Coordinates of C-alpha atoms and ligand atoms in Angstrom, one line a residue:
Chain A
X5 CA -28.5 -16.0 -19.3
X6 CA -24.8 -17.4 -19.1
X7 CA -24.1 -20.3 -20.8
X8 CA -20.5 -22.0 -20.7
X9 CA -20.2 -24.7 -23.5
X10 CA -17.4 -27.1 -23.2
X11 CA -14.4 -24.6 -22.0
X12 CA -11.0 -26.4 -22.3
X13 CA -7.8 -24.7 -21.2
X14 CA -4.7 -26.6 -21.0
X15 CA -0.8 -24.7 -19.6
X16 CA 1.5 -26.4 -21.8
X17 CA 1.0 -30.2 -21.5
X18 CA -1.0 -29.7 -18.4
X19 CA -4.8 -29.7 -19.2
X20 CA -6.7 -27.8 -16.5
X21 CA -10.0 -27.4 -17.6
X22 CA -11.4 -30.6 -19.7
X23 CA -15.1 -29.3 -21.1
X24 CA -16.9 -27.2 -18.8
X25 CA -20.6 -27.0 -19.3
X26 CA -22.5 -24.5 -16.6
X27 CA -25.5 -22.4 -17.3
X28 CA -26.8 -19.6 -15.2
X29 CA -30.0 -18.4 -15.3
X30 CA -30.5 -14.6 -14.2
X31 CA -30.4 -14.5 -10.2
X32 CA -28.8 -17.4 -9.9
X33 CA -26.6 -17.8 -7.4
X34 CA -23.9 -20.9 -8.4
X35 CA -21.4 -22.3 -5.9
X36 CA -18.5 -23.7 -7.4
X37 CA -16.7 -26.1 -4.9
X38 CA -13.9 -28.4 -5.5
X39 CA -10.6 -29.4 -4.2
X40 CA -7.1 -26.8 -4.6
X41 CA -5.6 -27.4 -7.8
X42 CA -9.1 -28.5 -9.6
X43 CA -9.5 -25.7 -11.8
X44 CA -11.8 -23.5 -10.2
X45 CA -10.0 -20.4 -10.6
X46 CA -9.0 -21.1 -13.8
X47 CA -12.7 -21.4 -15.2
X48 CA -13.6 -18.2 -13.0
X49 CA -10.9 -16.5 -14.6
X50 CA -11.8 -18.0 -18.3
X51 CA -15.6 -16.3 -18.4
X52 CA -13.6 -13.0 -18.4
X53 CA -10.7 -14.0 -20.3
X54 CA -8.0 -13.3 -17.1
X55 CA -6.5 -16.3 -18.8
X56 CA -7.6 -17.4 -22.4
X57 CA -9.4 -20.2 -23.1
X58 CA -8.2 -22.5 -25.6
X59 CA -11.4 -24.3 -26.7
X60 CA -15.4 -23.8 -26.0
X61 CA -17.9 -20.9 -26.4
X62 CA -19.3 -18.5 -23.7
X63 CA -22.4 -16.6 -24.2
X64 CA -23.4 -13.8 -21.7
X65 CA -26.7 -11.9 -22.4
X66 CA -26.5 -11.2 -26.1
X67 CA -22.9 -11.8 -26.8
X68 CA -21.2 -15.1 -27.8
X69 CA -17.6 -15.6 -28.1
X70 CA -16.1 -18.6 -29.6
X71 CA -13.2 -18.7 -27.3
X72 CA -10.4 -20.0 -30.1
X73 CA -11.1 -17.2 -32.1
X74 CA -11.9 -14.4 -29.8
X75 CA -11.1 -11.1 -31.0
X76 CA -9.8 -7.7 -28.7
X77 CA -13.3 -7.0 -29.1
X78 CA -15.3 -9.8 -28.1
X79 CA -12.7 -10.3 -24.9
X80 CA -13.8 -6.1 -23.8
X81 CA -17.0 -7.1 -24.5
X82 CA -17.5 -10.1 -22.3
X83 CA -15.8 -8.0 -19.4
X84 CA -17.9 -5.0 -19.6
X85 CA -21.0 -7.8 -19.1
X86 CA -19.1 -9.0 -16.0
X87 CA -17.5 -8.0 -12.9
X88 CA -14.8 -9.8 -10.7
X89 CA -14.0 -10.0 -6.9
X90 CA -10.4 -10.9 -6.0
X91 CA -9.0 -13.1 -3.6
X92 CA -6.8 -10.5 -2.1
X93 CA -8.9 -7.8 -3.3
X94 CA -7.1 -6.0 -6.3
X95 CA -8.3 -2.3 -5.0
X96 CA -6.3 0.3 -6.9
X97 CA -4.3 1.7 -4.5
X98 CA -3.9 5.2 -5.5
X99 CA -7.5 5.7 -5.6
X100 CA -10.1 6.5 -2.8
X101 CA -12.3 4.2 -2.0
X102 CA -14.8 6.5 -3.9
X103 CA -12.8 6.5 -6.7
X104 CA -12.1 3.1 -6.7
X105 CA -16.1 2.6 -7.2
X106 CA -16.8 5.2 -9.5
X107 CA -13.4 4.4 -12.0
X108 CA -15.5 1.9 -14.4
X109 CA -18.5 4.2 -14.0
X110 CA -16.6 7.3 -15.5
X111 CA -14.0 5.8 -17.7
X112 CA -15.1 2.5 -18.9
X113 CA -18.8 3.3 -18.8
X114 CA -18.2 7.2 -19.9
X115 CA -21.1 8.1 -17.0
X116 CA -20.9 11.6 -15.9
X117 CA -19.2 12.1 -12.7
X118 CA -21.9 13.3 -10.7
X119 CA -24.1 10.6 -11.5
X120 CA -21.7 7.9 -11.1
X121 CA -20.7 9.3 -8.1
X122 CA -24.5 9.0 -6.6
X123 CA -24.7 5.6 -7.8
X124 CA -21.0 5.0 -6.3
X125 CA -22.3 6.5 -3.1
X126 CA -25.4 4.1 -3.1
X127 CA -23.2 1.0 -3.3
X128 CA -20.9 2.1 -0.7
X129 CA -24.2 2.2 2.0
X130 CA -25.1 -1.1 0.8
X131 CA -21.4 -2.4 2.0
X132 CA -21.5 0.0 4.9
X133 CA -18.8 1.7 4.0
X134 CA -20.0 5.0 3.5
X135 CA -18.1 6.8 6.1
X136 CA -14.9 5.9 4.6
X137 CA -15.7 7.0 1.2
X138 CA -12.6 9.2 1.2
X139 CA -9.8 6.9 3.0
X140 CA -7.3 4.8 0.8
X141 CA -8.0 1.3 0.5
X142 CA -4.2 1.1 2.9
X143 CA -6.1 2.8 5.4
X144 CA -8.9 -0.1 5.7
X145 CA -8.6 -3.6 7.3
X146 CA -8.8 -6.4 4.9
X147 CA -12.7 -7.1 5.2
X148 CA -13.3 -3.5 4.7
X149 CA -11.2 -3.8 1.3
X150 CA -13.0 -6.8 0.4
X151 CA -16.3 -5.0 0.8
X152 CA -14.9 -1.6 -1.9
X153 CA -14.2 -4.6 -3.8
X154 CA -18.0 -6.1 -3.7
X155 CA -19.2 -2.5 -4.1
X156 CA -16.7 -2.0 -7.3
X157 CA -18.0 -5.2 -8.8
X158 CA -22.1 -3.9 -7.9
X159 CA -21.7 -0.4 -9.5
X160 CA -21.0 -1.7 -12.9
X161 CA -24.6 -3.3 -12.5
X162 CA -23.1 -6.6 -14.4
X163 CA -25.0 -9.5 -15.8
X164 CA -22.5 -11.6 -13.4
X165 CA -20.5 -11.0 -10.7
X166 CA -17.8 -13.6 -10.5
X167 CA -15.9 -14.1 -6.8
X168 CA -12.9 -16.1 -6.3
X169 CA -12.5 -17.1 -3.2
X170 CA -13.5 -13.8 -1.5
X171 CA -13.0 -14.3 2.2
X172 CA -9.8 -16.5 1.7
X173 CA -6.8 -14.2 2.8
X174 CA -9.1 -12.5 5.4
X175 CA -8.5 -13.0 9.3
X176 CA -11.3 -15.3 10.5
X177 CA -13.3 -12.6 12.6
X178 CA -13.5 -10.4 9.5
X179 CA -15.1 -13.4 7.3
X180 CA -18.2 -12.8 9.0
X181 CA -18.7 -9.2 7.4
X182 CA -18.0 -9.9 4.2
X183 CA -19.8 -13.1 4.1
X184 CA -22.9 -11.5 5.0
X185 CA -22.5 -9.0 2.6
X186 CA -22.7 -11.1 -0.5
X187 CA -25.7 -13.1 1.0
X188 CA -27.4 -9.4 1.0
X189 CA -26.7 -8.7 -2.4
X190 CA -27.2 -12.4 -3.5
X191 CA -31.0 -11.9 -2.0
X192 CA -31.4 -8.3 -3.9
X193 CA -31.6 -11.0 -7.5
X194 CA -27.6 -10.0 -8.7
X195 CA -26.1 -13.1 -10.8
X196 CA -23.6 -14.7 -8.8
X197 CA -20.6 -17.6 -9.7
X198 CA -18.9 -18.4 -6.5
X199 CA -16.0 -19.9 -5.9
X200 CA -15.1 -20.6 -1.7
X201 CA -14.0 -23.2 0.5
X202 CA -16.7 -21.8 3.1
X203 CA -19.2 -24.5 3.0
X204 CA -21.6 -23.4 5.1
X205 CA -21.8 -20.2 2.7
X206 CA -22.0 -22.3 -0.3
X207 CA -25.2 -23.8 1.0
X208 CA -26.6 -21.0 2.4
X209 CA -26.8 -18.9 -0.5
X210 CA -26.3 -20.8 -3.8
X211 CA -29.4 -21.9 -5.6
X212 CA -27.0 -24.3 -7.8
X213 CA -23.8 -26.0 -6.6
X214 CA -21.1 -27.4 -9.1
X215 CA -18.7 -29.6 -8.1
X216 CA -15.1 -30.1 -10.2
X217 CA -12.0 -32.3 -9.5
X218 CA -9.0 -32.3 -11.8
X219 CA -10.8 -30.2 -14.3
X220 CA -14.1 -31.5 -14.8
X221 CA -17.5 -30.9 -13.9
X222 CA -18.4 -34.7 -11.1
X223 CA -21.6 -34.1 -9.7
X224 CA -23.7 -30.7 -9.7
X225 CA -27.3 -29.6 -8.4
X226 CA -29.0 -28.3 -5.5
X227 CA -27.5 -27.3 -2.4
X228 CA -29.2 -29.8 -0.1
X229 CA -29.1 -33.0 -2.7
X230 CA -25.2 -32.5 -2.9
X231 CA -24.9 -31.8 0.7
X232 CA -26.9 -34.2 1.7
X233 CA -27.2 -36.8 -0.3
X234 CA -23.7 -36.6 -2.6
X235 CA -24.3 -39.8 -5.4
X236 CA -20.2 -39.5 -6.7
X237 CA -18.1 -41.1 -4.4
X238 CA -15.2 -38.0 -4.5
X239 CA -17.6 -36.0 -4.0
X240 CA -19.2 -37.9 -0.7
X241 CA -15.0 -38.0 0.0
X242 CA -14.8 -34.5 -0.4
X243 CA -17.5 -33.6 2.3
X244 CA -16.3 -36.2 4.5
X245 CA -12.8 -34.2 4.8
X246 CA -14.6 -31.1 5.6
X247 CA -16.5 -32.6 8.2
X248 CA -13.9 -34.2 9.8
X249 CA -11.9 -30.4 9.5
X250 CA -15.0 -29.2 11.0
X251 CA -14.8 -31.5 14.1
X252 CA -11.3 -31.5 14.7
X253 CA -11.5 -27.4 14.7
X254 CA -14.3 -27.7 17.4
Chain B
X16 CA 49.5 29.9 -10.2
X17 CA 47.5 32.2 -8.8
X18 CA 47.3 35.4 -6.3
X19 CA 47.0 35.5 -3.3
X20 CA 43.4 34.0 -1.4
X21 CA 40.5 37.3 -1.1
X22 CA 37.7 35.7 1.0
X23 CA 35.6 38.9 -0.9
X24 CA 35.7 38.3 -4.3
X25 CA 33.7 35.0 -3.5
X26 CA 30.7 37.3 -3.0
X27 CA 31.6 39.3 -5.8
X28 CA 32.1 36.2 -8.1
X29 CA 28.6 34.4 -7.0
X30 CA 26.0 36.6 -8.7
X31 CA 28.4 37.0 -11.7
X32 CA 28.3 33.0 -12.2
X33 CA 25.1 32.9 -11.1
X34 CA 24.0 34.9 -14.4
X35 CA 24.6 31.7 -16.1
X36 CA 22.2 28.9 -13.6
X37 CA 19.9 29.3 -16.6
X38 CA 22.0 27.0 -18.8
X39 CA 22.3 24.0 -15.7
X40 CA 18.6 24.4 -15.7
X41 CA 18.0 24.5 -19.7
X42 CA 20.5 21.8 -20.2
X43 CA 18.7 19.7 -17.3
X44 CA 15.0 20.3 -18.4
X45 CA 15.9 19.5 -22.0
X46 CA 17.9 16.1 -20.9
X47 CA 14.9 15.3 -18.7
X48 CA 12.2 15.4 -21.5
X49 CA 14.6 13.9 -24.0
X50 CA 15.4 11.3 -20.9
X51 CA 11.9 10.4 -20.2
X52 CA 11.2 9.2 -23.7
X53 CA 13.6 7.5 -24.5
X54 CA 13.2 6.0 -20.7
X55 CA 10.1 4.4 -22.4
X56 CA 11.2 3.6 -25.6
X57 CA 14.0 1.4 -23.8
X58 CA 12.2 -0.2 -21.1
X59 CA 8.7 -0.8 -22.9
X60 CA 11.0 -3.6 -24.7
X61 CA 12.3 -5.5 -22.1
X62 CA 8.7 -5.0 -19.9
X63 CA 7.0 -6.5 -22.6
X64 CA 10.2 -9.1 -23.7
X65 CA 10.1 -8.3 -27.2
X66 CA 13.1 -10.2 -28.5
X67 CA 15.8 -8.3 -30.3
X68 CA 15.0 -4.8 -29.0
X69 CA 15.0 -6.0 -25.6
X70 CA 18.3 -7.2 -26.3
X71 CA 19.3 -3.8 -27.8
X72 CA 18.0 -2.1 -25.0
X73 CA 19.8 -3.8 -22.3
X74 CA 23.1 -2.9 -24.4
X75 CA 21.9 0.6 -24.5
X76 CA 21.9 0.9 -20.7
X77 CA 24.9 -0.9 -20.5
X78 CA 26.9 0.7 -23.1
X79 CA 25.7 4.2 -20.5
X80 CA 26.1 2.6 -17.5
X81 CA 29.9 1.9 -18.6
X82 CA 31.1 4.8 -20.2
X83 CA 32.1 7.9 -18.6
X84 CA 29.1 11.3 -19.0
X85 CA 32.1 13.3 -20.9
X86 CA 33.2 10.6 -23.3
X87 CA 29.3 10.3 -24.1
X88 CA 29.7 13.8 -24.2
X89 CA 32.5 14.1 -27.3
X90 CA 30.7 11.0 -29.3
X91 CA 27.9 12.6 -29.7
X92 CA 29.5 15.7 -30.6
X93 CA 32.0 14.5 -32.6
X94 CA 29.8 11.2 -34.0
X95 CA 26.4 12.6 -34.5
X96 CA 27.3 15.0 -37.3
X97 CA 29.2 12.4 -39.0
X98 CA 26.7 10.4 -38.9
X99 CA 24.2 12.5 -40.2
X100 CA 26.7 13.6 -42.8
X101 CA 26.3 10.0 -44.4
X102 CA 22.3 11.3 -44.8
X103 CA 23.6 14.2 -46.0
X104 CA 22.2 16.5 -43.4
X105 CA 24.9 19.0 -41.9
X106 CA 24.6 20.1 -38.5
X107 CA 27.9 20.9 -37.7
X108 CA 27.5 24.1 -37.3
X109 CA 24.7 23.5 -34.6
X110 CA 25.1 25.3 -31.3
X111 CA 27.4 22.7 -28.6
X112 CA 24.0 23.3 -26.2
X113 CA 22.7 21.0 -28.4
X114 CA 24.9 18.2 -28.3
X115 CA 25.1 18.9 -24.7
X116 CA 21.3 18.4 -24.6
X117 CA 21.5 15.7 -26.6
X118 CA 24.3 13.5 -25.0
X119 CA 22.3 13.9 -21.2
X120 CA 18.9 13.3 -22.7
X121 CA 19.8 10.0 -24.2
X122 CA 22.0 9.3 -21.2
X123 CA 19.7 9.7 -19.0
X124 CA 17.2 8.0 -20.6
X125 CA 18.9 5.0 -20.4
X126 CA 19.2 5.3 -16.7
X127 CA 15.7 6.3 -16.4
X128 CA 14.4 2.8 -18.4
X129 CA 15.9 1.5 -15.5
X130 CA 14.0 3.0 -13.3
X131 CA 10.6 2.7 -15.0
X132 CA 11.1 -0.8 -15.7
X133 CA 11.5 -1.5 -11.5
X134 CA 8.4 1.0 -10.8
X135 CA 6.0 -0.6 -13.9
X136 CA 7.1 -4.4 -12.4
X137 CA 6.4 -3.4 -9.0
X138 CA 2.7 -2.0 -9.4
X139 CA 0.6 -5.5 -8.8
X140 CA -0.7 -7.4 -11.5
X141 CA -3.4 -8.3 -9.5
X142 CA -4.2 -4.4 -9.9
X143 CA -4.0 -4.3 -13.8
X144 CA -6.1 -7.6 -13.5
X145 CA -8.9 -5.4 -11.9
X146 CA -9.3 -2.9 -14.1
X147 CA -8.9 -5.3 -17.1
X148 CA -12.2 -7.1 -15.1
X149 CA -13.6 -3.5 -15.2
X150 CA -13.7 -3.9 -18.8
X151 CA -10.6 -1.1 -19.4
X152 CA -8.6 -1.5 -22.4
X153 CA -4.8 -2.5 -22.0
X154 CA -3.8 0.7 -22.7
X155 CA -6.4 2.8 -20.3
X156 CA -5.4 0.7 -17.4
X157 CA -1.9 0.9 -17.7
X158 CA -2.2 4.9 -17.7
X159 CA -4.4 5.4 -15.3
X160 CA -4.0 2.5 -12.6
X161 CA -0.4 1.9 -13.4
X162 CA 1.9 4.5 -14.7
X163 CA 0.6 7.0 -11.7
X164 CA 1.5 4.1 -8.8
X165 CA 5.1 3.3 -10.9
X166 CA 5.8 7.4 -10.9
X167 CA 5.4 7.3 -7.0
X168 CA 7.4 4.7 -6.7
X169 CA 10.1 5.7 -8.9
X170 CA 10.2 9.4 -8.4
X171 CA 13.1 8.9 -5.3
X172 CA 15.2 7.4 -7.9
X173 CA 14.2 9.7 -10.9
X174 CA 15.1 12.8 -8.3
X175 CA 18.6 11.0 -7.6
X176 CA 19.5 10.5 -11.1
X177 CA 17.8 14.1 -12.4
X178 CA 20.3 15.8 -9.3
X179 CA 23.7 13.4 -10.3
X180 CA 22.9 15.1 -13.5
X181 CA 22.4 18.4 -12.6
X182 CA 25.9 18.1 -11.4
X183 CA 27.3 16.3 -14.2
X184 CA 26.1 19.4 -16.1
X185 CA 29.3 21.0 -15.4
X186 CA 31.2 19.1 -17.7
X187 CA 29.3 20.8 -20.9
X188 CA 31.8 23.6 -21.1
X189 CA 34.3 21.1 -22.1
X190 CA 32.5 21.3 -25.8
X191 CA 32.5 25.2 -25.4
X192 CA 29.2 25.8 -23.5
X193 CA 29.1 29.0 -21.5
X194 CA 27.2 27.5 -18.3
X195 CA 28.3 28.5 -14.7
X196 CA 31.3 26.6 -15.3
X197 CA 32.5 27.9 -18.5
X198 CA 32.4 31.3 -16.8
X199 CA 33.8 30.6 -14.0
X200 CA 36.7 28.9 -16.1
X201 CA 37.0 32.3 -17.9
X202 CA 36.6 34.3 -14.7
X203 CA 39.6 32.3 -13.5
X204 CA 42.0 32.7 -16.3
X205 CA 41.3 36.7 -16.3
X206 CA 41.4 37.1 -12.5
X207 CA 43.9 34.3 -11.3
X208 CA 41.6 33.8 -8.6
X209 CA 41.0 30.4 -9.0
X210 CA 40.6 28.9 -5.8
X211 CA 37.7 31.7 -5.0
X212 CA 35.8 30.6 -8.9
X213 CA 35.8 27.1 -7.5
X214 CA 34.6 27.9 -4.2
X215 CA 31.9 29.8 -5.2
X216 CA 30.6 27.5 -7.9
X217 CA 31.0 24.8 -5.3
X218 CA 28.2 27.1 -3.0
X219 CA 26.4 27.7 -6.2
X220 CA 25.6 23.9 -7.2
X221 CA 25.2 22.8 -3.6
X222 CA 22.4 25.4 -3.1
X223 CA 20.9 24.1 -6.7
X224 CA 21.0 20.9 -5.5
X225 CA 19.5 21.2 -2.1
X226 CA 16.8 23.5 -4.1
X227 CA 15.6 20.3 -6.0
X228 CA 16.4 18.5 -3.4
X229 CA 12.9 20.2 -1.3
X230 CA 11.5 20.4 -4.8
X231 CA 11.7 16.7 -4.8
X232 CA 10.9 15.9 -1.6
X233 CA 7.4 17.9 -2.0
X234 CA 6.7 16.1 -4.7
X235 CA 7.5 13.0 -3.2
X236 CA 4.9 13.5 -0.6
X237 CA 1.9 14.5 -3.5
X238 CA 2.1 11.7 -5.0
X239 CA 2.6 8.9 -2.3
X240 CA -0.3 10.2 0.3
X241 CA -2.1 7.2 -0.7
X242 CA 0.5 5.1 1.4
X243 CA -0.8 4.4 5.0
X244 CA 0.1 7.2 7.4
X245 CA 0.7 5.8 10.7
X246 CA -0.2 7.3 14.0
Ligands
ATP28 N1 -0.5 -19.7 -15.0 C1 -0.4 -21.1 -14.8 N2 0.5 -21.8 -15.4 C2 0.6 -23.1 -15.2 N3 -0.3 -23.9 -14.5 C3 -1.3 -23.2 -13.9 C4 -1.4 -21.8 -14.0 N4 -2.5 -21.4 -13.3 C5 -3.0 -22.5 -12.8 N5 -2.3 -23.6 -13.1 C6 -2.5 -25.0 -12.7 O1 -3.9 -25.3 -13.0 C7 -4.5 -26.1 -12.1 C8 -5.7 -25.5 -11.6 O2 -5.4 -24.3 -10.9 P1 -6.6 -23.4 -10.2 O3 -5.9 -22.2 -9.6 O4 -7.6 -23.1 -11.2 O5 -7.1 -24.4 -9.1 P2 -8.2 -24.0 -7.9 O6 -9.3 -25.0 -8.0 O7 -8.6 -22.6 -8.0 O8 -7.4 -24.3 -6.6 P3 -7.4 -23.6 -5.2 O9 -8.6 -24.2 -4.5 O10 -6.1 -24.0 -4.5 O11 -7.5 -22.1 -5.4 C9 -3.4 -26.3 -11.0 O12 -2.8 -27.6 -11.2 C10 -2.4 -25.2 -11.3 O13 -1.1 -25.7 -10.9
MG29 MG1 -8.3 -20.9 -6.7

């Protein structure tokens, strides 16, 4: 279980995140939605301590950090109990796609090679990517780095798997692949916070949709009560601009 | 000045000189190890903006950037044992090799910080954010997702600097180093053939350089085949 307990992060003056409560119950998928500039990232990036909270607690499986006073060791800790998927993808460049999979395996995880290379191998078929096991992630279109990027995340068999925005810089016809990708390993029980601005994903695969504006946590619960029946005003605004984006696009 | 031009005793004066290429490529292998620390040790400072030492480095690379290789050259030969002297260590009587070794080391070095600090910057964060999210330790990630990218992308600029020096080189016989030069310096004054010393050092250091020159290149082309190939 993941519980978040009022996470506050302020840049200078500026207070981005205002007490965030979220828990996540194991195979949870959770959807995170909001507006740009809310603080979505931000608390994304705060459950691995990308950027430092400066107030609140986060608990992951057996370890609890109290974010003001986190140590070197708590902050390795709660990353080794988590995994990230990057906007625009993060893949270490000078690595092959292989390696890029197995890297956590055999040097954070200390697994031996051959094993983490069959469980490398295994992750790579389940983003179809098996045939390009030995190509550079230069040598792979954008959804095709995305989907290393899933299987990098998967191999480390994390409590969590947090995404941020993972189709975002893609091309639109390569959405599709990626997309259906993490609704695959969504149904296989993995521990998923999501953040997108694909709303037809969100409802599709989360179990559990939080909605944030300026920092804050408005209106949360299941997919088809906020989608359909929104009670916060911004967030009934909110949909109401995506479906008028929707029918304009059409 | 001197006698008349012989075309011939350019052949006979190359493999004379060339028994002394050892001491270009001692001198240069001993700058390049001294250079690549203290590379670090001056851009690890201003990478990480620590205050005062980044300010000292930057004067460092300035201070080498300004000055001329062989007036570097005679302060540390003539400086460093007074310096030490105040310690009370005498070196004095030290072999000019190492002041020469000395002097290119730390002036190349300071170049070299340069260099590093472009190639470190350049490597995404975004990268370093990954493996950090992969649970690696600071230090792990910048060794093995970092420092291999910056080398590839510095190692043009590293070559340039390591063959400017190669040439520089020549100057060490001014603190009484027998390297090609030296020789040939010698070889002149004994023969009067001048013109034919110079001419064949001149063949001798181009053909060194265009030897690390390929070396380079090869290199080059290791460690950057993760960059897309086209075609
Ligand atoms: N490093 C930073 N320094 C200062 N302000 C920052 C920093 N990072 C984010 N912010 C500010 O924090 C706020 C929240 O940013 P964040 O990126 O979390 O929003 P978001 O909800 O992810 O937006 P988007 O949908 O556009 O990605 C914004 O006002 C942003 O300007
Ligand atoms: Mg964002």
């Amino acid at each position: 279980m993941i519980q978040l307990r009022n996470i506050r992060k302020t840049y200078g003056k500026h207070s981005v995140l205002n007490g965030i409560n979220i828990t996540v119950e194991k195979g949870d998928v959770i959807a995170i939605l909001g507006p740009s500039g809310s603080g979505k990232t931000t608390l994304l990036r705060c459950i691995n301590f990308l950027e430092h909270p400066n107030e609140g607690e986060i608990t992951i499986g057996e370890v609890a950090v109290d974010c003001k006073h986190a140590s070197k060791k708590d902050v390795l800790a709660l990353r080794r109990k988590t995994a990230m998927v990057f906007q625009h993808y993060n893949l270490f460049k000078h690595k092959t796609v292989l390696q890029n999979v197995m890297e956590g395996l055999t040097v954070v995880q200390k697994m031996p090679a051959e094993e983490a290379r069959e469980i490398s191998l295994l992750m790579l078929a389940k983003v179809g990517l098996t045939h390009k096991a030995d190509s550079y992630p230069s040598q792979l279109s954008g959804g095709q780095q995305q989907r290393v990027g899933i299987a990098r995340a998967l191999a480390l068999n994390p409590e969590v798997i947090l995404f941020d925005e993972p189709t975002s810089s893609l091309d639109p016809e390569l959405v599709g692949e990626v997309l259906t990708v993490i609704q695959n390993i969504a149904q296989e029980g993995v521990t998923m916070i999501v953040v997108t601005h694909e709303m037809g994903f969100a409802r599709d695969i989360s179990n559990h949709i939080v909605f944030m504006e300026e920092g804050r946590i408005i209106e949360e619960g299941k997919p088809q009560d906020i989608f359909n029946a929104p009670k916060e005003e911004r967030t009934k605004q909110f949909f109401k601009r995506f479906t008028n984006e929707w029918s304009y696009s059409i | 000045m001197g006698k008349s031009f012989d075309i011939g005793l350019i052949l006979d004066f190359i493999p004379k000189l060339l028994g002394y290429v050892h001491v270009t490529f001692l001198i240069l292998a001993g700058a390049i190890l001294i250079g690549i620390v203290i590379g670090f040790l001056v851009a690890l400072p201003r990478l990480y903006r620590i205050p005062v030492l980044a300010q000292i480095a930057a004067v460092y690379v300035s201070f080498i950037r300004g000055t001329p290789i062989l007036i570097q050259l005679f302060l540390i030969y003539y400086g460093l044992p007074e310096l030490l002297k105040l310690v009370s260590i005498d070196i004095s009587q030290w072999s000019s090799m190492f002041f020469v070794i000395v002097t290119y080391g730390l002036s190349i070095g300071g170049l070299f910080s340069e260099v590093i600090r472009a190639a470190v910057t350049s490597v995404e964060r975004g990268q370093t954010e990954a493996a950090y999210s992969i649970g690696m330790s600071p230090f792990v990630a910048f060794i093995r997702i970092v420092l291999p990218q910056s080398f590839a992308i510095a190692l043009p600029n590293l070559a340039n600097l390591i063959i400017a020096y190669m040439k520089d080189t020549s100057l060490a016989f001014s603190i009484g180093v027998m390297d090609m030069t030296g020789r040939g310096q010698t070889l002149g004054t004994t023969t009067s053939h001048f013109l034919e010393v110079y001419i064949s050092l001149a063949v001798i250091y181009y053909l060194v350089c265009i030897l690390l020159e390929s070396i380079f290149s090869r290199m080059e082309k290791r460690v950057s085949r993760y960059e897309r190939k086209f075609g």
